[in-house]
Structures are given as C-alpha cells and as structure tokens.
CSV table of C-alpha atoms in Angstrom, one decimal:
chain,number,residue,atom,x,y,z
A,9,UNK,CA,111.0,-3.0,-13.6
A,10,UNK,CA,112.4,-1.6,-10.3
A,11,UNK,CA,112.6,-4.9,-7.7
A,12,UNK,CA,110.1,-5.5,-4.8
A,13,UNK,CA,110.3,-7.1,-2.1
A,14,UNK,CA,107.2,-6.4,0.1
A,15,UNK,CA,106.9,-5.7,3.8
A,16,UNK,CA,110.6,-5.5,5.2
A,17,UNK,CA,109.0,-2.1,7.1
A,18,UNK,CA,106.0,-1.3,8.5
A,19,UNK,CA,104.2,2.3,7.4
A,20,UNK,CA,105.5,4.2,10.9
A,21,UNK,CA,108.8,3.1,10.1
A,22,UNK,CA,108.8,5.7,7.3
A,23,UNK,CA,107.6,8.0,9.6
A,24,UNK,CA,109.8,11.2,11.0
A,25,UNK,CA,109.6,12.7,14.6
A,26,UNK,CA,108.8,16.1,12.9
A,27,UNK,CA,105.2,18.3,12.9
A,28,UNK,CA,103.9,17.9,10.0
A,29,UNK,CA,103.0,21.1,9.3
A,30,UNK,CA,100.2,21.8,6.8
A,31,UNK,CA,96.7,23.9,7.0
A,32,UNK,CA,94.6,21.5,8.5
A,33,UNK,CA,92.3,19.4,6.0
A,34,UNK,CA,95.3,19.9,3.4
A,35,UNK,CA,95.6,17.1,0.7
A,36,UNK,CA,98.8,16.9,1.3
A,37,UNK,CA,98.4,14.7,4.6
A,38,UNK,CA,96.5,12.0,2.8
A,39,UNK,CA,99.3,11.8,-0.2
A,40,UNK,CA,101.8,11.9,2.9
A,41,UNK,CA,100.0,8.7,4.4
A,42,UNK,CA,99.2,7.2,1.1
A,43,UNK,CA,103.3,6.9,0.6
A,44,UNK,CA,104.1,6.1,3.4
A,45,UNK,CA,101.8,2.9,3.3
A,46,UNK,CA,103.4,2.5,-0.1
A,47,UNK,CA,107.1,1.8,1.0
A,48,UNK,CA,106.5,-1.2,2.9
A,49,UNK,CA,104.3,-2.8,-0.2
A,50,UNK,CA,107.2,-2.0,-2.7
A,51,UNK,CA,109.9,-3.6,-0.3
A,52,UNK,CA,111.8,-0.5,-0.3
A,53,UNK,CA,114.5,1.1,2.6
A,54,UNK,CA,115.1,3.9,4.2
A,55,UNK,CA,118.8,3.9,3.9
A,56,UNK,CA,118.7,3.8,0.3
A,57,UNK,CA,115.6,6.2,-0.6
A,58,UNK,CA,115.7,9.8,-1.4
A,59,UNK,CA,113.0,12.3,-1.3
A,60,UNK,CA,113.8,15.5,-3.6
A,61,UNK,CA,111.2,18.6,-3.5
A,62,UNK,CA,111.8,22.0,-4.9
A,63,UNK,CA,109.5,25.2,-3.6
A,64,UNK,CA,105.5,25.0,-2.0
A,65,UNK,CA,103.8,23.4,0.6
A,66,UNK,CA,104.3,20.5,-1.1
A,67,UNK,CA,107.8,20.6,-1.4
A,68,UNK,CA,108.2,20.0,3.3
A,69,UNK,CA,107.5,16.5,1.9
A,70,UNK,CA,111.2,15.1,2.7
A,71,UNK,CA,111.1,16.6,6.6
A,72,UNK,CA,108.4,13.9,7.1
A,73,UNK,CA,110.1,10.8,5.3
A,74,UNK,CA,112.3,9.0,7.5
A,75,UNK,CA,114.8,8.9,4.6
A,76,UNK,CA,117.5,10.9,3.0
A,77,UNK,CA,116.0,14.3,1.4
A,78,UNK,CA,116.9,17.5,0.0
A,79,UNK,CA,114.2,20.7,0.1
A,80,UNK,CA,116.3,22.1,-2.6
A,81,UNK,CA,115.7,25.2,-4.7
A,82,UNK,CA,112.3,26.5,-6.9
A,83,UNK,CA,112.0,24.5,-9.7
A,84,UNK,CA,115.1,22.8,-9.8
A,85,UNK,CA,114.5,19.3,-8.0
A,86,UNK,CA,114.6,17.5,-11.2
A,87,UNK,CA,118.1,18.7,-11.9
A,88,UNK,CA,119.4,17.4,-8.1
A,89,UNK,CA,118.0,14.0,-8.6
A,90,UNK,CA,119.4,13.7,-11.9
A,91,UNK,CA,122.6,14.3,-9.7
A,92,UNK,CA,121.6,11.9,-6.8
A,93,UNK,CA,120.7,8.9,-9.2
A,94,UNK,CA,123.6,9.5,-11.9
A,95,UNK,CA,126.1,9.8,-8.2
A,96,UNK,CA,124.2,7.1,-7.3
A,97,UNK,CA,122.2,4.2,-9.0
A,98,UNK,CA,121.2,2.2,-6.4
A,99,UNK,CA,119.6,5.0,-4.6
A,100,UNK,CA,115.5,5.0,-5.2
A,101,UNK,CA,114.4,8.4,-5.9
A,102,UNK,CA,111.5,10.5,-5.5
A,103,UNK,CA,110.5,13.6,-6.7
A,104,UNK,CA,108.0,16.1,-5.2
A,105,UNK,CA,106.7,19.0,-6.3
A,106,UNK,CA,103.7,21.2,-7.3
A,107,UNK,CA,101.9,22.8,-10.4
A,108,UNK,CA,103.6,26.1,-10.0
A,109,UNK,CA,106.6,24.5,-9.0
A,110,UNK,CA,107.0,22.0,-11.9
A,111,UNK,CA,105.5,23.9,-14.7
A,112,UNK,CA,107.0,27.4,-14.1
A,113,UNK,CA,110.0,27.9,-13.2
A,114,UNK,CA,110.7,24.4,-13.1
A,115,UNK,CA,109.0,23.8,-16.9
A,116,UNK,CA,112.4,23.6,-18.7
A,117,UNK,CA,113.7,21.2,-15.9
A,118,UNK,CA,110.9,18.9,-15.9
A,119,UNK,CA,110.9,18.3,-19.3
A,120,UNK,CA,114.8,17.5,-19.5
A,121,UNK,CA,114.3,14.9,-16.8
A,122,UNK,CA,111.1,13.0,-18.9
A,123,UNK,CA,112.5,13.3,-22.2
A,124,UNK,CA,116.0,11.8,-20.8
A,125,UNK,CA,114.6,9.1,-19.1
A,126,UNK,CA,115.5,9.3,-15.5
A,127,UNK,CA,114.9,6.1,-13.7
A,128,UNK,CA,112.9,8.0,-10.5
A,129,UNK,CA,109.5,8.6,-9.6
A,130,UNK,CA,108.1,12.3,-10.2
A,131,UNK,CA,105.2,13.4,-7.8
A,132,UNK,CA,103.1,16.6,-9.1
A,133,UNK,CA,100.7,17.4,-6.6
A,134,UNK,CA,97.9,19.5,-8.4
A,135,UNK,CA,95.9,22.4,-6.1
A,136,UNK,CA,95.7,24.6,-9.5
A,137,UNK,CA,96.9,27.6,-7.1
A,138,UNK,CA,100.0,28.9,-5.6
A,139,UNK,CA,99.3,28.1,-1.9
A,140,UNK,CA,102.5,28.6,0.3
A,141,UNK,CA,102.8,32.8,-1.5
A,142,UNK,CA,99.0,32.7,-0.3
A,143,UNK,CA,96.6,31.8,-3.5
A,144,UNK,CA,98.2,33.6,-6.6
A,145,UNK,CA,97.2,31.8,-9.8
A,146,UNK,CA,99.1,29.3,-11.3
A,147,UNK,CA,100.4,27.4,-14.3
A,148,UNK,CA,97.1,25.1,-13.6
A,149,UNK,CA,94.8,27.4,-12.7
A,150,UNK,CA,91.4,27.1,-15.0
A,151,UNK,CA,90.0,30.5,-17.1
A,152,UNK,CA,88.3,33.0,-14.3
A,153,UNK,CA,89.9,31.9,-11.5
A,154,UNK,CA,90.1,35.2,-9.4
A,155,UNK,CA,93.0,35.3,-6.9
A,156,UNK,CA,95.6,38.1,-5.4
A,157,UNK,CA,97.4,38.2,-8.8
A,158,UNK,CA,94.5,38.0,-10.7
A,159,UNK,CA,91.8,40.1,-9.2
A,160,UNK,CA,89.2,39.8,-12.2
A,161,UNK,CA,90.0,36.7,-12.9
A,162,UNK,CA,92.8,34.4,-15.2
A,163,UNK,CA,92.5,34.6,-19.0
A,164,UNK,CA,95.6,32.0,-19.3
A,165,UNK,CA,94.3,29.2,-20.8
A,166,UNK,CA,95.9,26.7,-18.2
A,167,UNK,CA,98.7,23.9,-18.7
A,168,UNK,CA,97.7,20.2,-18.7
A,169,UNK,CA,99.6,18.2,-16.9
A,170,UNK,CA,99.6,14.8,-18.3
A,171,UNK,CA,99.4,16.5,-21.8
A,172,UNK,CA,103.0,18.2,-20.5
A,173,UNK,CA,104.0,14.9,-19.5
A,174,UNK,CA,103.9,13.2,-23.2
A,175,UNK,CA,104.7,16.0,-25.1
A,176,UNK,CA,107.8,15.8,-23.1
A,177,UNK,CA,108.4,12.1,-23.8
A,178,UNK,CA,107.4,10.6,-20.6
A,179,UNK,CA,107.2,7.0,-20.8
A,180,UNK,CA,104.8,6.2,-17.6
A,181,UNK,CA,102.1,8.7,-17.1
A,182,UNK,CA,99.1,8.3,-14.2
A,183,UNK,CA,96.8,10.4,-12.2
A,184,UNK,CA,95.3,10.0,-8.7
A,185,UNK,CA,93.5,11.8,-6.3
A,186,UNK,CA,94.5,12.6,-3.1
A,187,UNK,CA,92.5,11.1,-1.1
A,188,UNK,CA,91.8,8.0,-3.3
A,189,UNK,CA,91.5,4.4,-2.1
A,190,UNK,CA,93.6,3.8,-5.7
A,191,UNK,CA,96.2,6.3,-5.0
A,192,UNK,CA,98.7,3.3,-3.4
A,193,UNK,CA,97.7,1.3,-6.5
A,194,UNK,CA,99.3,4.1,-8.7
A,195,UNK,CA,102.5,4.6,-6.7
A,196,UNK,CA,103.3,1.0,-6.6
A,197,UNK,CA,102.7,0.9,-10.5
A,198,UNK,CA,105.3,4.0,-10.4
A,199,UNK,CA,107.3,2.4,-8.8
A,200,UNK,CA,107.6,-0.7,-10.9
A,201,UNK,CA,107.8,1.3,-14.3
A,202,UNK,CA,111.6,1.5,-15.3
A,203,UNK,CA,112.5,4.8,-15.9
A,204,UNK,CA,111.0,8.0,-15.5
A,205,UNK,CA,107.2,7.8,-14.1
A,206,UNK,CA,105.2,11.0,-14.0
A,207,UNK,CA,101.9,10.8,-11.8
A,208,UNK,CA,99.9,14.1,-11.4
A,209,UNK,CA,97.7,13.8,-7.8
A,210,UNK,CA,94.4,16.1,-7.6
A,211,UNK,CA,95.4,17.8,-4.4
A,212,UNK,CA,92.5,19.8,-2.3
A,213,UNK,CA,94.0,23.2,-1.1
A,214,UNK,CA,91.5,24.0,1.2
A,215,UNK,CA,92.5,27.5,1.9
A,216,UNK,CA,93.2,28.8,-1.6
A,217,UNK,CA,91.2,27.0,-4.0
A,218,UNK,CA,88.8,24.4,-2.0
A,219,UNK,CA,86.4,22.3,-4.1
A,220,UNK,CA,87.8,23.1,-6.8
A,221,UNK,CA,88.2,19.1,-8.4
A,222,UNK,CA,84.8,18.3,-6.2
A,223,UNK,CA,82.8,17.8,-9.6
A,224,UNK,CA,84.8,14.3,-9.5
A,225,UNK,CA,86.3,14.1,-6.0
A,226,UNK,CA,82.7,14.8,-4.2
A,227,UNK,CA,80.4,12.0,-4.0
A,228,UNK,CA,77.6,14.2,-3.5
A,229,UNK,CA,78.5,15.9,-6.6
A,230,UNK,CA,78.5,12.4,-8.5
A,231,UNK,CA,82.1,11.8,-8.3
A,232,UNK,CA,80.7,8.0,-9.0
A,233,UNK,CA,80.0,9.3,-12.1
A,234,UNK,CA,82.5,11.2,-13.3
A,235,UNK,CA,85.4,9.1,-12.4
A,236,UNK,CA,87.3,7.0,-15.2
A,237,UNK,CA,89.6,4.4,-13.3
A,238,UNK,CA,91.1,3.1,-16.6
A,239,UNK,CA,92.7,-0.4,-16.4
A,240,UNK,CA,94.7,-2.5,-19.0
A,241,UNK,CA,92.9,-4.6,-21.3
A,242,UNK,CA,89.9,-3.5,-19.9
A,243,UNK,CA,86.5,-1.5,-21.4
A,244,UNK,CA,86.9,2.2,-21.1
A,245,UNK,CA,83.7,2.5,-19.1
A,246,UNK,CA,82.2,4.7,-16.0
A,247,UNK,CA,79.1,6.3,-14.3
A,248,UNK,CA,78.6,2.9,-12.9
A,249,UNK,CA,78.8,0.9,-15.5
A,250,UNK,CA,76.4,2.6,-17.9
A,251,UNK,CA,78.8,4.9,-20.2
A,252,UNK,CA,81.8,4.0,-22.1
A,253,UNK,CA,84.2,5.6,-24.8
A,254,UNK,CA,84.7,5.1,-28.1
A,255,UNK,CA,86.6,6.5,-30.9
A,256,UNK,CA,85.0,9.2,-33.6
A,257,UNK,CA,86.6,7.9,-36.3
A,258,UNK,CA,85.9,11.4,-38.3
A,259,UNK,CA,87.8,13.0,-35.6
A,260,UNK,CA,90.0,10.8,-34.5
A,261,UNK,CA,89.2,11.8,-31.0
A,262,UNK,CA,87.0,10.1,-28.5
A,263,UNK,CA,83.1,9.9,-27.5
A,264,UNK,CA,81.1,8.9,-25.1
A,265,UNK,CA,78.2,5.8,-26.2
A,266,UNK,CA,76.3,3.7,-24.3
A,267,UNK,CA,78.5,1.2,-22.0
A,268,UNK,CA,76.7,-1.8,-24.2
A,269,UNK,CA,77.9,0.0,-27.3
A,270,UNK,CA,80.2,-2.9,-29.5
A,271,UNK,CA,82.4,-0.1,-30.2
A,272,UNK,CA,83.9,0.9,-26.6
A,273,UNK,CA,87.5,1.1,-26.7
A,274,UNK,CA,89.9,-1.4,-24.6
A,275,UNK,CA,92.7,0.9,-22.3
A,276,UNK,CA,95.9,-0.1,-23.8
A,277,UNK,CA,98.4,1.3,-21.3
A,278,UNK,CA,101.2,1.3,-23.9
A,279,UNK,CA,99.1,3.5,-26.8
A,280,UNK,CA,100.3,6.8,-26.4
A,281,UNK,CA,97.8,7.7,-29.3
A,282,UNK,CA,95.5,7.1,-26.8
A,283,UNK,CA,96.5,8.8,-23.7
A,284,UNK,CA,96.9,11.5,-25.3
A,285,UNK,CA,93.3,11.6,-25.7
A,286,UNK,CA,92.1,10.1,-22.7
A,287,UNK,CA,94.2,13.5,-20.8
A,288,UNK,CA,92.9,15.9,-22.9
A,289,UNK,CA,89.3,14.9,-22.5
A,290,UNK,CA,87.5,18.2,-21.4
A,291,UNK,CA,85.7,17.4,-17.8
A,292,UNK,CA,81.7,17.7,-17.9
A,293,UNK,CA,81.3,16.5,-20.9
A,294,UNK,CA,83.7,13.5,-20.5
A,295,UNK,CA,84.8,12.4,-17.4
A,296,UNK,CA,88.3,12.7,-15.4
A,297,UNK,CA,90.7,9.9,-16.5
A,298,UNK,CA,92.3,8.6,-13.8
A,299,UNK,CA,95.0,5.7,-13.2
A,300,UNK,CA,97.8,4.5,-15.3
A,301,UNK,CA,97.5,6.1,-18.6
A,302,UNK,CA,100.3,5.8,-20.3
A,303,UNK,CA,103.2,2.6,-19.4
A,304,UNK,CA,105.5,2.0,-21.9
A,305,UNK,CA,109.3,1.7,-20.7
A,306,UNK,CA,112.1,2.4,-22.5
A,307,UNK,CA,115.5,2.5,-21.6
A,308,UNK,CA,116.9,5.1,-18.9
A,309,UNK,CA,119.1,8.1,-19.5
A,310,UNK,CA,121.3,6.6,-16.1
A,311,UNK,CA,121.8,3.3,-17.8
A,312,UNK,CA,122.9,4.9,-20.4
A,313,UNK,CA,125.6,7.2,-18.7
A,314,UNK,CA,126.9,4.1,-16.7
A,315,UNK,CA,127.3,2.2,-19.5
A,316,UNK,CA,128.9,5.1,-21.4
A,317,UNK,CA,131.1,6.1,-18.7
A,318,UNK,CA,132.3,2.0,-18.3
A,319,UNK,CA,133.0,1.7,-22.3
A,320,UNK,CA,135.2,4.4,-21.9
A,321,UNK,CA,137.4,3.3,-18.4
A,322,UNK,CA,137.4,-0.2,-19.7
A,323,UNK,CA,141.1,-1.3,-19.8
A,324,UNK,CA,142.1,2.1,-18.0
A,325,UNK,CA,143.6,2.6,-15.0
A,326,UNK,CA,143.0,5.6,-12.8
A,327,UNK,CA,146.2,8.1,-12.7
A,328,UNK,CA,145.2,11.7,-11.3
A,329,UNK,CA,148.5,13.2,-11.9
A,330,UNK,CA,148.6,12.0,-15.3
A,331,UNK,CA,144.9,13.9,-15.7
A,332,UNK,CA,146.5,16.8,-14.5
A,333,UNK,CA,149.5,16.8,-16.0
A,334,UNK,CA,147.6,15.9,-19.7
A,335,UNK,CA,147.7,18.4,-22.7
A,336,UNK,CA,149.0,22.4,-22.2
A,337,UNK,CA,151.2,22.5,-19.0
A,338,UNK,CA,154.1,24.6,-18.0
A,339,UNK,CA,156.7,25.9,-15.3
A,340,UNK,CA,156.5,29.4,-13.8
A,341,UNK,CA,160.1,29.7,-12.8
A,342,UNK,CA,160.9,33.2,-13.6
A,343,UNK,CA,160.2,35.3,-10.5
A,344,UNK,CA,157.3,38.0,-10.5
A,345,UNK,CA,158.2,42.1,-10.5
A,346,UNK,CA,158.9,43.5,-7.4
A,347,UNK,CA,156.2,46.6,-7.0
C-alpha cells in the first residue's frame, strides 16, 4: 500500500495559474476538482508527483496540476511513466488519458503497463467519443452511434473498459462517475492499492455525445436505481435497497432477485471471477457497477527491476572506462586515403 499522510496541502495548493480550458459543462472540470481534493486526503506533494497524459481533451490535465507533468504523445503515456517511475521510484505517478486514447493507439501500451505491474495510478476518462478531432466515434462508442466518421451509424461492437482492464492482468480495477460524490472515495482507494490501479470515470462530453451515461448518471432518469456502489463484504444490492444479485448457477453468470433473496452475493473485492462479471453486466437489464471492483495486489514490475538491477551491482564498483573498454575494441592507427 502506497503511504498517507493526510492534509500536508490544502486543495488550491494543487492548483495551477493556468485557464482551464474545456467546453463549458465538460466532465472533465469535476474529475479536475475531484483530484485535486484528493491530494491533500492522501498526504501527497507536489514536488514528488507526476501527472502523465497522452492525446484528447483529457490529456491538458497536467497544465492544471501544480506538479511535474508531461502532455506527451497519442497513446504512448503509459510507456513515459513506465520511464518516470523505473528513473524514479519515489516519484507518485499519474496517468491520464481517454477511451480513444487508451484503447487505440494506445491499446498495446496500456496493456503492457497492467500486465507488468506498474506501481502508478491510470485514469481513463470515458465520453465514448473522440471529442478534441470534433466527435468521430471511438473505441467505446455503443452500436448506432452516428458521428462525422460514422454517418449511419457504428456497427463495432464497442470495447469494455474494465473487461480490457482484467483481461490485461490488472490487479486494482474501479469505476466512477464524474461528477460522483464517491469519485474521491475511488481515487484514494487507487491510491492505496500497490501497483498498477486502473479506474475508468463516466465522463459527460457535452458537445459530442451529451447524455449519453444519463440512464444512471440522471436522477430524473432513475440514476438511484440503476446505480451499483459495490463495497467489500457487503450485499450486492441497489434500486434503493430493493434488488440484489445473485449467481445463476447454470450459467455461471449473475441475476438480478429480490434484495431479501438468501441467495444475494457478498462483493469480494479480491474475486476476479467475479468482476469479471460484475463489468460485463449489460446496462438496463442489470445495473452499472460502480466502485472498487476488483483489489487484489501483487507485486510491481518497478520492485522488481530495482531489485534485479541491485542483485546484479552488488559487490561491483562503478568503472565507465572499463564499460567502454569491455569485449571487441581496437586502434585505428593506420592513416585514411588521401582522395
């Protein structure tokens, strides 16, 4: 578990003298704020925290953390935290990035950086759209959805996430919503989780694809509901208190019963058996799991390369012309043609 030490900052001390610069009533201003009341809970400081972001609107996050950053390259953010933390141990890092970001171009790096174990925090804020090249569809985006690249509508059957996340052996896996009371409650879990902790965040784009998660972000639409918070060791139960899950033991899949059922499941964080089916619960029918799915650490891929790297230096003593001067070397002393 990463250390706290709460409230050695305040919430405007993470904050940076820059515009923020979004479309106005962009999700991305509540996950903004929801971090930045998160650092001070968590104990953690400026000086030694590093925001990382690849490509999209999401990715101008580091310009508004008064921290180190790098708005690095599409896709590749995972790879230049890998470099920061391995460079760096002590440094906390963060990772921001999108859908489209994170699950195109950046597919093959995001799953290098779960499966390895990276000891950082990875930030994949949801729209299902590609909003800074103005509303093109995206790895996310549902069957049908009609946009400039897709004119009569997607026939991709879209990516999941959280399904992504622990096919790619991710060891922490959580949603939130953007605008969530809960969604400090998820970062600071993050946070504590040793290694690498994946949390996908419903963001509203509400240029591009408004509404869209309203079915369970809207109270007027029920979002009361149609939420799942789910919470260690406790009943798998929602629309306010009157519905719980249990498992189809034909299936081996879940079902909804009545909450008073005997057979509604307990949420056991560490059952990846069972987050898998908690994230790939189609909404309407069931309802949107949200929260810490999925926490069960194992050890990191930069322990690991520390500990290698000091096995082999141990009893060595540094000597860079002897490096250089190691295996196939010889003297040019003849001199060259004249032409």
């Amino acid at each position: 578990m990463n250390d706290m030490t709460p409230f050695l900052t305040k919430p405007k001390d993470w904050e940076t003298d820059q515009e923020v610069r979004w479309c106005p009533g962009c999700g991305d201003y509540a996950i903004l704020k929801a971090v930045q009341r998160t650092m001070p809970e968590i104990g953690a400081r400026p000086e030694n925290t590093v925001f990382v972001s690849g490509i999209g609107c999401s990715s101008r996050f580091p310009y508004y953390m008064e921290t180190y950053g790098f708005h690095t390259i599409h896709g590749r953010a995972p790879t230049i935290a890998t470099g920061v933390k391995l460079a760096n141990p002590e440094l906390d890092v963060w990772i921001i990035t999108g859908d489209g970001d994170a699950l195109s171009i950046g597919g093959n790096h995001t799953m290098h950086l779960l499966r390895r174990n990276l000891n950082c925090q990875f930030l994949l804020f949801n729209n299902e759209i590609y909003g800074l090249t103005k509303g093109q569809y995206s790895p996310t985006s549902r069957v049908g959805t009609r946009s400039p690249s897709t004119p009569l509508g997607s026939v991709d059957r879209p990516a999941n996430p959280c399904a992504f996340a622990l096919g790619s052996g991710a060891r922490f896996v959580a949603r939130g919503i953007d605008v969530s009371k809960h969604l400090v409650g998820v970062l600071k879990a993050a946070y504590a989780h040793q290694g690498a902790a994946f949390v996908e965040i419903f963001q509203n784009c509400i240029v591009y694809n408004d509404d869209v998660f309203a079915p369970f972000t809207d109270k007027k639409q029920g979002a009361d509901q149609n939420q799942l918070w789910v919470e260690h060791g406790k009943p798998l139960i929602f629309a306010g208190g009157t519905k719980g899950l249990a498992l189809d033991v034909a299936t081996l899949q879940l079902k909804v019963v009545a909450a008073d059922d005997p057979a509604v499941a307990v949420h056991d964080q560490t059952n990846r058996g069972l987050a898998h089916m908690l994230v790939e619960m189609p909404f309407g029918e069931f309802p949107m799991a949200l929260g810490i799915l999925y926490d069960d650490p194992a050890p990191t891929f930069d322990s690991a390369v520390i500990e290698q790297n000091a096995a082999a230096a141990a009893g060595k003593k540094p000597d860079m012309q002897k490096l250089l001067s190691k295996g196939q070397t010889w003297m040019v002393d003849k001199q060259p043609h004249l032409v």
